[in-house]
Short mmCIF file of C-alpha atoms and ligand atoms in Angstrom, two decimals:
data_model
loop_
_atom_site.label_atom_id
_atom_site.label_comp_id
_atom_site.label_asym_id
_atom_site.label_seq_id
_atom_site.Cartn_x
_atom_site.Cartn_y
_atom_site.Cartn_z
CA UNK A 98 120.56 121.71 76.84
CA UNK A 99 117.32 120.55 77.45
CA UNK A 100 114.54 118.97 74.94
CA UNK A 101 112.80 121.99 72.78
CA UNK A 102 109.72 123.10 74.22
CA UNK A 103 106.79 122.33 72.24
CA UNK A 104 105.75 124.34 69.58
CA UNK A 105 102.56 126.71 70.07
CA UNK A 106 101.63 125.94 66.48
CA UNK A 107 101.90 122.45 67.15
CA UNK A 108 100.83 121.98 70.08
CA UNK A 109 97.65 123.88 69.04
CA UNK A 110 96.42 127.60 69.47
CA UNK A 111 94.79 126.92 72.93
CA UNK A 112 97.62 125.14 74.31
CA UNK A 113 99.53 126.95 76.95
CA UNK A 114 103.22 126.61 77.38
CA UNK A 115 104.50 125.99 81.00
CA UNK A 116 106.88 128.91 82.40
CA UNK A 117 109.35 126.39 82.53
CA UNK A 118 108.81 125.49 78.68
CA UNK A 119 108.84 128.96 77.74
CA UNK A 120 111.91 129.47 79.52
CA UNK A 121 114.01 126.57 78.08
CA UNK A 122 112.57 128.46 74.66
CA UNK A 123 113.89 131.55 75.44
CA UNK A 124 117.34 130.27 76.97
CA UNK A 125 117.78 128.57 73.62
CA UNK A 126 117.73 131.45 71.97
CA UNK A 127 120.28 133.50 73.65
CA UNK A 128 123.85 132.16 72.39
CA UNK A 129 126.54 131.41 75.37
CA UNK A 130 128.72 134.37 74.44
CA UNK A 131 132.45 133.88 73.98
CA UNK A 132 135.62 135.17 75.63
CA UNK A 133 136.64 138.58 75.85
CA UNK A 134 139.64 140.82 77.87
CA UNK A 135 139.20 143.45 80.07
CA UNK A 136 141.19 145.41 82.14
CA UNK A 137 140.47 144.85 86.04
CA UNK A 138 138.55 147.97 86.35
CA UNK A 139 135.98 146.58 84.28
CA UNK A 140 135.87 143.06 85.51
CA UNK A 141 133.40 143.43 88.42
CA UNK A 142 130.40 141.40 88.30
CA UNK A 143 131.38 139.52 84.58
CA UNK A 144 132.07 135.99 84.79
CA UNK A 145 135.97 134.41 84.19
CA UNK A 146 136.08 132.70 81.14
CA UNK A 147 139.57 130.93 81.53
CA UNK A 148 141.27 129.38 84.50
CA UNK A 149 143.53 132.16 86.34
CA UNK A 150 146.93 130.96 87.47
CA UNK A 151 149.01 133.01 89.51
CA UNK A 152 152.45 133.71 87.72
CA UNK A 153 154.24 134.36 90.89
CA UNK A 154 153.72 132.66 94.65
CA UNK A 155 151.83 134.58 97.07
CA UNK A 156 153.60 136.03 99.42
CA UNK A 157 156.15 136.21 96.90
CA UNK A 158 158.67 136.40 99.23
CA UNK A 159 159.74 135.72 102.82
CA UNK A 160 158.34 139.37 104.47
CA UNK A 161 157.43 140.53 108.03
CA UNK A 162 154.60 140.69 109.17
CA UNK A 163 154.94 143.28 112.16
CA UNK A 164 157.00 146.79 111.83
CA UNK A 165 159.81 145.59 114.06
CA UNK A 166 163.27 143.75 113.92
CA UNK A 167 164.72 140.97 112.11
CA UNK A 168 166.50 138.78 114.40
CA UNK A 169 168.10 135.05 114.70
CA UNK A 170 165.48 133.57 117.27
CA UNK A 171 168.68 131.82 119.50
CA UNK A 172 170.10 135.09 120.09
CA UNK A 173 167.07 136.93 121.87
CA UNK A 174 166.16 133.26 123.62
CA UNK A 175 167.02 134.91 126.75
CA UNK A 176 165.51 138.44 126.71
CA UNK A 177 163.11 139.57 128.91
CA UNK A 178 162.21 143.13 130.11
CA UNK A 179 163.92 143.10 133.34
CA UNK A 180 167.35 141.97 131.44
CA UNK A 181 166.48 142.75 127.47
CA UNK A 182 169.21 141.76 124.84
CA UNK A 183 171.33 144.79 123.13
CA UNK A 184 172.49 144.27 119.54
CA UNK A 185 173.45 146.85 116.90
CA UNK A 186 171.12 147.81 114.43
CA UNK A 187 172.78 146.46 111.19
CA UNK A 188 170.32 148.05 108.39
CA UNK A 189 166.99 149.29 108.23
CA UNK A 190 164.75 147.53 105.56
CA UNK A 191 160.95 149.40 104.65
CA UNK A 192 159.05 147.69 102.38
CA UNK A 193 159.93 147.94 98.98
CA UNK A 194 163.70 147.58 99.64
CA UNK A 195 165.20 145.49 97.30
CA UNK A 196 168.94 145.14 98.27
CA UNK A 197 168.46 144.17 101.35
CA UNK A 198 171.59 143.23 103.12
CA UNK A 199 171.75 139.35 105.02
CA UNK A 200 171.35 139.77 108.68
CA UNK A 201 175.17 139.42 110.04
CA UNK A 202 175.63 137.08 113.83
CA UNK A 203 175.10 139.33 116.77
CA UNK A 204 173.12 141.94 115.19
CA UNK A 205 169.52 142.99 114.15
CA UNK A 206 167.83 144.83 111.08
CA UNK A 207 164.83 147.05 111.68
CA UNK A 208 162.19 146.24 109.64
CA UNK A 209 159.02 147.17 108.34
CA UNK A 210 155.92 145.28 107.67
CA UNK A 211 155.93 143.90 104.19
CA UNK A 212 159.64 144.11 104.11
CA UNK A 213 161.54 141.32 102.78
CA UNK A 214 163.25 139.20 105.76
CA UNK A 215 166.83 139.31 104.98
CA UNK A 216 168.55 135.63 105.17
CA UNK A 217 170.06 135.13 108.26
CA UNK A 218 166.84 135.82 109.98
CA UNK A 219 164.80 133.94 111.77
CA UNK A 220 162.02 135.66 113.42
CA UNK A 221 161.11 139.60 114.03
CA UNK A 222 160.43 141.23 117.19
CA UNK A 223 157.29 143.76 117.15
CA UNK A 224 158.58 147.01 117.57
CA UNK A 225 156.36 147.26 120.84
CA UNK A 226 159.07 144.82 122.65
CA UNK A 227 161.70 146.82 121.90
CA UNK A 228 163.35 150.33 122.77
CA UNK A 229 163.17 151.09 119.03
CA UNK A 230 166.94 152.13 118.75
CA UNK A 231 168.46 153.08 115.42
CA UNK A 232 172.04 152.78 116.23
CA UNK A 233 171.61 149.41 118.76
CA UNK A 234 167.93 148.38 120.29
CA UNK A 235 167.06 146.90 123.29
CA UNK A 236 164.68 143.49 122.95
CA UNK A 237 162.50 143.22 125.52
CA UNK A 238 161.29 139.72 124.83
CA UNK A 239 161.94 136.54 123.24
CA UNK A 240 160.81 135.09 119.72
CA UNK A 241 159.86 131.96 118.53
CA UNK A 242 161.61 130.42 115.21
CA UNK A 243 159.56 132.40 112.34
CA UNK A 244 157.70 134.63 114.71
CA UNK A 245 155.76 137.19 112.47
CA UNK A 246 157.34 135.80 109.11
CA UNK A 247 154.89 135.84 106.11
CA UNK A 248 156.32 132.88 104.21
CA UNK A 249 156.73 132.72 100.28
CA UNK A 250 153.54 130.88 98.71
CA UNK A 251 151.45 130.29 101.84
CA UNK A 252 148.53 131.57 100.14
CA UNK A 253 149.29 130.17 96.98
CA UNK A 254 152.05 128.51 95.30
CA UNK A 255 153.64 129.92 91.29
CA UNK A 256 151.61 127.98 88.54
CA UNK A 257 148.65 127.31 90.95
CA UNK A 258 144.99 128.16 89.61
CA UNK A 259 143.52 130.04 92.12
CA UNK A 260 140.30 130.91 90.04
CA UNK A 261 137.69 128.52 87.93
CA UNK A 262 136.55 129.87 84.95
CA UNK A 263 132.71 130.00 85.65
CA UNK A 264 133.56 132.08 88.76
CA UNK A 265 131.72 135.47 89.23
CA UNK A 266 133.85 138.32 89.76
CA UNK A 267 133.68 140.62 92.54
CA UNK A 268 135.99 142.79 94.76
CA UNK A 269 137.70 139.73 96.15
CA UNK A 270 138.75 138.02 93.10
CA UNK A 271 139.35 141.00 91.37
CA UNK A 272 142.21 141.58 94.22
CA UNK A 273 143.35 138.66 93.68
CA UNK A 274 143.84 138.65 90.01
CA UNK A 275 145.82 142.16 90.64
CA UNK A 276 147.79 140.52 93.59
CA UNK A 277 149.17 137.48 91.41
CA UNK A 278 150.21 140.00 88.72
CA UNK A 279 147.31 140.05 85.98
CA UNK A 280 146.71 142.95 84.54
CA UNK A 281 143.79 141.83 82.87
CA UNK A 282 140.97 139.09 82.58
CA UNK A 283 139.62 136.96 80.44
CA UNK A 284 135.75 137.11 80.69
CA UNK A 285 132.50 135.97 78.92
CA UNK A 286 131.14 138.64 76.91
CA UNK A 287 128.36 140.90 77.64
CA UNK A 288 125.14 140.09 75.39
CA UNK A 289 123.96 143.11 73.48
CA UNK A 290 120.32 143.61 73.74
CA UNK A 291 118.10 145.90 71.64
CA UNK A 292 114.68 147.40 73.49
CA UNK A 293 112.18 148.25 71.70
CA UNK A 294 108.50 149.15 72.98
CA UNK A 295 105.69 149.93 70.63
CA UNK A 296 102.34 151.57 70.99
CA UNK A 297 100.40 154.70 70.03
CA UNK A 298 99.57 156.10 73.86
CA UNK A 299 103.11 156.63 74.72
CA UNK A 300 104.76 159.98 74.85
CA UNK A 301 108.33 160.46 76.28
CA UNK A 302 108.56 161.49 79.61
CA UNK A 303 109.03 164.95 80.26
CA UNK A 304 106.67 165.95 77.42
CA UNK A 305 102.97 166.83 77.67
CA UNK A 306 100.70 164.49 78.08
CA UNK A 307 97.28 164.16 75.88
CA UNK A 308 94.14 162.67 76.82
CA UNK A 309 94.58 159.24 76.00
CA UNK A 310 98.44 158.99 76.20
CA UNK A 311 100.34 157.81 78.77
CA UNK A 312 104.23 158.69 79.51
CA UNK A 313 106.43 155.23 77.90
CA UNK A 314 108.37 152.98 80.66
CA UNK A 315 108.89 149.81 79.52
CA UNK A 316 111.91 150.55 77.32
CA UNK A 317 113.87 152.75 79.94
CA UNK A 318 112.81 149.78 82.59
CA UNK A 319 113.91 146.76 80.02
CA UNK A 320 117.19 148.67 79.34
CA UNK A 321 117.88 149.34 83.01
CA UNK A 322 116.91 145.53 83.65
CA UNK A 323 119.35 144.41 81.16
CA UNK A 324 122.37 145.78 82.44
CA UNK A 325 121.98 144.96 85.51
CA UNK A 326 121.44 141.45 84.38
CA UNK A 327 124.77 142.10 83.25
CA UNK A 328 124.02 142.81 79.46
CA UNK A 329 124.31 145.69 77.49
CA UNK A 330 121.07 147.58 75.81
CA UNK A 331 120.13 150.16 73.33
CA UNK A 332 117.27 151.48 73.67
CA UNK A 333 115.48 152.33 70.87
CA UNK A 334 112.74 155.13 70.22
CA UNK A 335 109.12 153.52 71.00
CA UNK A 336 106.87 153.34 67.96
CA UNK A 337 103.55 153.84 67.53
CA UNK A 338 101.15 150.59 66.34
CA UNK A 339 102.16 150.67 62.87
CA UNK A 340 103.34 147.09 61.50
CA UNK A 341 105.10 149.52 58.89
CA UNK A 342 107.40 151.57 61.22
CA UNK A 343 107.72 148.76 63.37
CA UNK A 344 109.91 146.50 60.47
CA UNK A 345 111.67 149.31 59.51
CA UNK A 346 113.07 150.34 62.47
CA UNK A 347 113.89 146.07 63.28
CA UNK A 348 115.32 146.30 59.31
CA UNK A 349 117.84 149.33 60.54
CA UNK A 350 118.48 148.09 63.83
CA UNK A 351 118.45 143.79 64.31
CA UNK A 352 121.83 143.17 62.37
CA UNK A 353 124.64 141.50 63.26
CA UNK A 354 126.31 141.89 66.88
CA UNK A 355 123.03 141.93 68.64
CA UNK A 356 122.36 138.85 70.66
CA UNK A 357 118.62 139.64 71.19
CA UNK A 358 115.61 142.33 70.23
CA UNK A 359 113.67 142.24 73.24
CA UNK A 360 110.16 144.46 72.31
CA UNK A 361 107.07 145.07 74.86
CA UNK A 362 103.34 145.74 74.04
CA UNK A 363 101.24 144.62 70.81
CA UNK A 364 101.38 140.42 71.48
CA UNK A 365 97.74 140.15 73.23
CA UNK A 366 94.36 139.05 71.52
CA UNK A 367 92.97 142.65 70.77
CA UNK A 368 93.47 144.45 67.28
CA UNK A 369 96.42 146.55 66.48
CA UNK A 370 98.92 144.33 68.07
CA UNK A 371 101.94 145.38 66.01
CA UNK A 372 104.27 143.08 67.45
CA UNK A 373 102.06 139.95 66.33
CA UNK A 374 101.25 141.58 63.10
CA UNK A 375 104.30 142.29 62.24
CA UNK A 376 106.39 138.82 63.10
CA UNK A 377 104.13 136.02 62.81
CA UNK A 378 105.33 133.72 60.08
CA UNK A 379 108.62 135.54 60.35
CA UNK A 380 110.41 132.87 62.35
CA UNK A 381 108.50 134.55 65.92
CA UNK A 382 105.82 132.29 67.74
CA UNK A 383 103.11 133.54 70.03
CA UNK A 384 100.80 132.05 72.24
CA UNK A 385 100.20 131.88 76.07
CA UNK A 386 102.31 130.94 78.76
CA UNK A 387 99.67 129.45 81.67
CA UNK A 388 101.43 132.67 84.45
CA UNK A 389 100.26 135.33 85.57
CA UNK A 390 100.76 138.17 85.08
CA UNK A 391 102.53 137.69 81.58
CA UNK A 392 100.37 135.46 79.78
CA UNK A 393 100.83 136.40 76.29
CA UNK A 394 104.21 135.60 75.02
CA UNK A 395 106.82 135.78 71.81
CA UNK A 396 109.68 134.16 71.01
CA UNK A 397 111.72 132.98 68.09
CA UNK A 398 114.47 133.73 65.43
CA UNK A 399 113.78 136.75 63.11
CA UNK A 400 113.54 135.02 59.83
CA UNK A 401 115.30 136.60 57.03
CA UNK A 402 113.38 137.03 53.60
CA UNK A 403 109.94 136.26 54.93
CA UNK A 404 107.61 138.06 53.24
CA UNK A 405 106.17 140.45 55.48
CA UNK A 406 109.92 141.83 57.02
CA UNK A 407 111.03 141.66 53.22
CA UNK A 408 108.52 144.19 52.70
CA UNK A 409 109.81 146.00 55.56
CA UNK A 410 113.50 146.27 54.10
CA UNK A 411 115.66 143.96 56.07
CA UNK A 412 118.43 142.36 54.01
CA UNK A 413 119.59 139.09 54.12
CA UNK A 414 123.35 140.38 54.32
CA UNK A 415 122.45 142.47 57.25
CA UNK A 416 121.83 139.53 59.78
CA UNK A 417 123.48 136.09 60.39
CA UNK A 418 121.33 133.55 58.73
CA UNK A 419 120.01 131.83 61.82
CA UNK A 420 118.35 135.22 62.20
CA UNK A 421 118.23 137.48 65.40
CA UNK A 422 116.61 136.14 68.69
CA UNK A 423 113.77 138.03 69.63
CA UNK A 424 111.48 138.06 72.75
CA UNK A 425 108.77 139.81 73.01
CA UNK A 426 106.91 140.95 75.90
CA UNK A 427 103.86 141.83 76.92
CA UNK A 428 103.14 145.85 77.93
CA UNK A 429 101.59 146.11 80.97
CA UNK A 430 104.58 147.03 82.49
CA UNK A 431 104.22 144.81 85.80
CA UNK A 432 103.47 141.55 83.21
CA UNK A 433 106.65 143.11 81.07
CA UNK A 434 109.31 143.12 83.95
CA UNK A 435 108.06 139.87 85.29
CA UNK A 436 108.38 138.10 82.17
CA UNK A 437 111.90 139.75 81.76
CA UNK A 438 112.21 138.14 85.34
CA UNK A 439 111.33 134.87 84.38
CA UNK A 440 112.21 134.55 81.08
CA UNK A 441 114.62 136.81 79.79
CA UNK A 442 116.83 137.78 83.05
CA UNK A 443 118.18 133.71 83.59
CA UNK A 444 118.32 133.62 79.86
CA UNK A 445 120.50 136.61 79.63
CA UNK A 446 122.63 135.41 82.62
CA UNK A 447 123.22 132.05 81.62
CA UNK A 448 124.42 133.09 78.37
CA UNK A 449 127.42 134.81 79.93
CA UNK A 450 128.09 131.90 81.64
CA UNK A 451 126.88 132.65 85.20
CA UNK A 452 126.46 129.36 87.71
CA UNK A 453 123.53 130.55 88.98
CA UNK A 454 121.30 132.43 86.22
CA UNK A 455 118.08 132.62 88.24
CA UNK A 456 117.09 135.27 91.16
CA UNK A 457 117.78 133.62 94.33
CA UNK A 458 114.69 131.72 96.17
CA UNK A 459 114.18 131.43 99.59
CA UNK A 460 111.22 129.88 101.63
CA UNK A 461 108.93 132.00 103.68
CA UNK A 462 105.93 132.13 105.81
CA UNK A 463 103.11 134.06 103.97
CA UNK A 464 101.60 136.62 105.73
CA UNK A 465 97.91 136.53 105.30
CA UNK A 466 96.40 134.64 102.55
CA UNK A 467 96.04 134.59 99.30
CA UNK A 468 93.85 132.91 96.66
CA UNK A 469 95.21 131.91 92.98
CA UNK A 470 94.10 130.98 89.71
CA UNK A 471 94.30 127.27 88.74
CA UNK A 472 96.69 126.47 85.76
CA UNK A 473 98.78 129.28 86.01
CA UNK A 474 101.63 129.69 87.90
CA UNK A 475 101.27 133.24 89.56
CA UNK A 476 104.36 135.63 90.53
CA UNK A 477 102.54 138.25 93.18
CA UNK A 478 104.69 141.09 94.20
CA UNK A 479 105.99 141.12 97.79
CA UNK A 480 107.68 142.21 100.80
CA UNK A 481 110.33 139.87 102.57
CA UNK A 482 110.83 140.63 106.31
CA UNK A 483 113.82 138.31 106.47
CA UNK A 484 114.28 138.35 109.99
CA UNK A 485 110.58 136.96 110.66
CA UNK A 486 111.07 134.87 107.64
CA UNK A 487 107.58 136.49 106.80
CA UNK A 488 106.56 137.44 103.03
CA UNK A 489 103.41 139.90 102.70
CA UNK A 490 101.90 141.03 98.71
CA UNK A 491 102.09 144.44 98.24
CA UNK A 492 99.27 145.96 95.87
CA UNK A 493 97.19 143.31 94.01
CA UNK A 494 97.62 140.56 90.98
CA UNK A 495 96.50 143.26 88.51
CA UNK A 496 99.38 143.98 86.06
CA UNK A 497 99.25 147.55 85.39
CA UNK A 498 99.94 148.40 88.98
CA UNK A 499 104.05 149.51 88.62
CA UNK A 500 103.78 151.75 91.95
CA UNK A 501 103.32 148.28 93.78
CA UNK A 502 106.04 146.60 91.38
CA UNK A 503 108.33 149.51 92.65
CA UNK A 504 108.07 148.92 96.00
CA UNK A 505 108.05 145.42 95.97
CA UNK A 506 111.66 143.49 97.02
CA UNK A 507 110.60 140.14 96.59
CA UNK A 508 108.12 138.22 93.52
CA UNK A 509 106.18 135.69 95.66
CA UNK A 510 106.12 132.33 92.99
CA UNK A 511 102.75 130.28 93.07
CA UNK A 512 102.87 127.33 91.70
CA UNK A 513 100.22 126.64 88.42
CA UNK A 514 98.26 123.96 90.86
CA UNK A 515 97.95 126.35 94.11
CA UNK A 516 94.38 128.13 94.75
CA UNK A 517 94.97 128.90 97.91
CA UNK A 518 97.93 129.71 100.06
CA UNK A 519 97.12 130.58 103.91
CA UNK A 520 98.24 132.67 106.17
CA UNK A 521 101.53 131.64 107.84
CA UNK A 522 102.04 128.71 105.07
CA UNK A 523 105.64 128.09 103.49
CA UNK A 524 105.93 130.43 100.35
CA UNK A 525 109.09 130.57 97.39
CA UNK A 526 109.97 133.94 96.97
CA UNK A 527 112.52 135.22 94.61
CA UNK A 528 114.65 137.66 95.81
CA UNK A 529 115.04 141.13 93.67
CA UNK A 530 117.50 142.83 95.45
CA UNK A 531 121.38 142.29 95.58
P1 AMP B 729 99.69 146.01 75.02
O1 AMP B 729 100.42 144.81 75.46
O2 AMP B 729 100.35 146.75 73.93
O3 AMP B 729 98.27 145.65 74.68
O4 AMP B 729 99.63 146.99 76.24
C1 AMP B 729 99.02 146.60 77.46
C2 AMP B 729 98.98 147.76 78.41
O5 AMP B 729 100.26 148.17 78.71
C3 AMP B 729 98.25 148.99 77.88
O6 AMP B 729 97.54 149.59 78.95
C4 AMP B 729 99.40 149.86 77.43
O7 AMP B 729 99.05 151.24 77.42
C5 AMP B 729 100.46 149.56 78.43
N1 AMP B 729 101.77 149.73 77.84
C6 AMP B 729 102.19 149.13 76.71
N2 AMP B 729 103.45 149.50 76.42
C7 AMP B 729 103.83 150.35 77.39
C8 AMP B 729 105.02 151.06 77.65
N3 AMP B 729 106.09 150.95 76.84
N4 AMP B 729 105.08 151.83 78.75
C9 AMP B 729 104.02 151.92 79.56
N5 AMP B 729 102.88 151.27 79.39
C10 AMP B 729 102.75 150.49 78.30
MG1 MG B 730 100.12 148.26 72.78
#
């Protein structure tokens, strides 16, 4: 774990954090979550939490390979089509046979892929090469010593790990989990994540709008962004700018079992910022991160007993001591996503134990130019052509604009120092999709 970040208070009002401070603030915060099992169904995507061995070898047994016949290699030596070698059929094995009979001299067994090759055998002879006789077949051609035999633990051997824990689970591993006989895995627990957006404009979708109001994303967007970070979220029911309603709902709702209350709107300069209002000198910090968009931040543990969420009726039995992370964002929603992005996404991730927490980055060749403000890192919304290796900004820096943020694939990441970037120079762009 890295040093803590400095303080806002300490460092001073005007002081910006770096992204990169802010970040380490946030990932301290959100607890590495422990171990949990889960049937294979619901393993995809979570990350393994204990070593897997496999409990038997894979193959677990000497099987064919080919639909065909079981044969000792010395007796079909001399086979060809012109002159092919006749022997009785002695028993016919499909997979799944368990008694399966040893191959006698001077005969063969038919045999189906997957089916265990009985002793006696040596190699199998594709069906193909054969006259495919049930009573006595024809072989066509000679086979090598262990010709289209699967041998026991060529993949893997009984007792081997086969998986880290650390590793991400997809379709592959998932297989293989099933294939060495587990039924279930042990993985790193989802964080549970409460969203919670405040401010007096909103109105649900799907309701009529006022003059003046606008129709609430952020929450639905934060909660969506959550689990597919991997978490889980409740959304909560926006409330209006009222420092009131806004601790009563966190006094209900931040109690034990969630990992983090992430809110949006109410932490900028202006007046009714509930957010602020409501959780400064409750164990919250806010101040300025030097990015853009996203420059007003929040982050801390909810204090228990302070005076102002006393008021508000949260108990001290209610919440672990250390008090509940919370994060709060800023509401324009392009600024809100792009701080969950940066901040709360890697966080999130890292806390589940995933080796690679952040979006992936790639370097590309800007198309056209852009300038950027000096002192703050900037994340611009863009389009990756990968094939030209080309990244173009869709819509502009302004933070409101969630049309462009919706068609956008790619966050284009200017560093804090960078004013200008020209056209055809090397870019880092963080990839949003897959
Ligand atoms: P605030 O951070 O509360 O000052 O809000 C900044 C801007 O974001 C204002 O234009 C708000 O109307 C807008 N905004 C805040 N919260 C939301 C939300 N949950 N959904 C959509 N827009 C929001
Ligand atoms: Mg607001």
């Amino acid at each position: 774990m890295t040093a803590s970040p400095p303080s806002w208070s300490s460092a001073g009002a005007a002081a910006p954090r770096t992204v990169t401070e802010h970040a380490a603030a946030v990932a301290s915060l959100v607890a590495a979550t422990a171990s949990e099992r889960v049937p294979l169904s619901e393993a995809s995507g979570r990350v393994l939490a204990q070593d897997l061995a496999s409990v038997v070898a894979l193959p677990p047994f000497d099987n064919s390979a080919m639909d065909g016949y079981a044969v000792r290699a010395a007796e079909v030596a001399g086979a060809s089509e012109a002159a092919p070698v006749r022997l009785p059929v002695g028993a016919d094995i499909p997979a799944g046979r368990t008694d399966v009979p040893p191959l006698g001299p001077g005969t063969a067994h038919r045999i189906m892929t997957g089916a265990p090759v009985p002793e006696g055998a040596d190699a199998i002879v594709p069906v193909e090469r054969t006259d495919a006789g049930t009573e006595t077949v024809a072989i066509g051609a000679p086979a090598a010593v262990g010709a289209h035999v699967r041998l026991a633990g060529e993949d893997a051997a009984a007792g081997q790990v086969l998986l880290r824990a650390g590793t991400v689970l997809a379709a592959p591993q998932i297989g293989l989990a099933a294939a060495c006989g587990s039924a279930t895995l042990a993985v790193r627990r989802r964080p549970h994540v409460l969203v919670l957006s405040t401010g007096s404009e909103l109105v649900a979708p799907g309701r009529p709008l006022e003059p003046g109001q606008i129709y609430e994303s952020n929450g639905t967007m934060l909660a969506v962004a959550v689990r597919e970070a991997g978490a889980t979220a409740e959304q909560l029911s926006f409330v209006p700018d009222d420092v009131e309603t806004f601790r009563a709902v966190l006094a209900e709702k931040a109690v034990a079992g969630v990992d983090l209350v992430l809110t949006s709107g109410g932490v900028s300069a202006g007046a009714y910022e509930v957010v602020k209002d409501a959780l400064t000198g409750n164990g919250v910090e806010f101040g300025k991160v030097a990015m853009q968009p996203g420059g007003p931040q929040g982050a801390g543990r909810l204090r228990l007993g302070g005076a102002g969420v006393e008021g508000g009726g949260v108990e001290a039995a209610d919440v672990e001591t250390s008090g509940v992370a919370v994060v709060t964002l800023p509401g324009n929603p392009v600024s809100s996503l792009v701080s969950f992005e940066v901040f709360v996404r890697p966080a999130l991730r890292a806390a589940m134990g995933h080796p690679n927490p952040g979006r992936p980055v790639v370097t590309a060749r800007l198309d056209g130019s852009l300038g950027s403000p000096t002192g703050r890192r900037q994340f611009r919304r863009g389009i990756l052509d990968a094939r030209a290796g080309t990244v173009a900004e869709i819509g502009t820096p302004a933070s409101h604009l969630i049309g462009a943020l919706a068609r956008a694939d790619c966050l284009i990441d200017l560093p804090a120092e960078v004013e200008r970037v020209g056209d055809g120079d090397p870019v880092d762009v963080w990839l949003l999709e897959g």
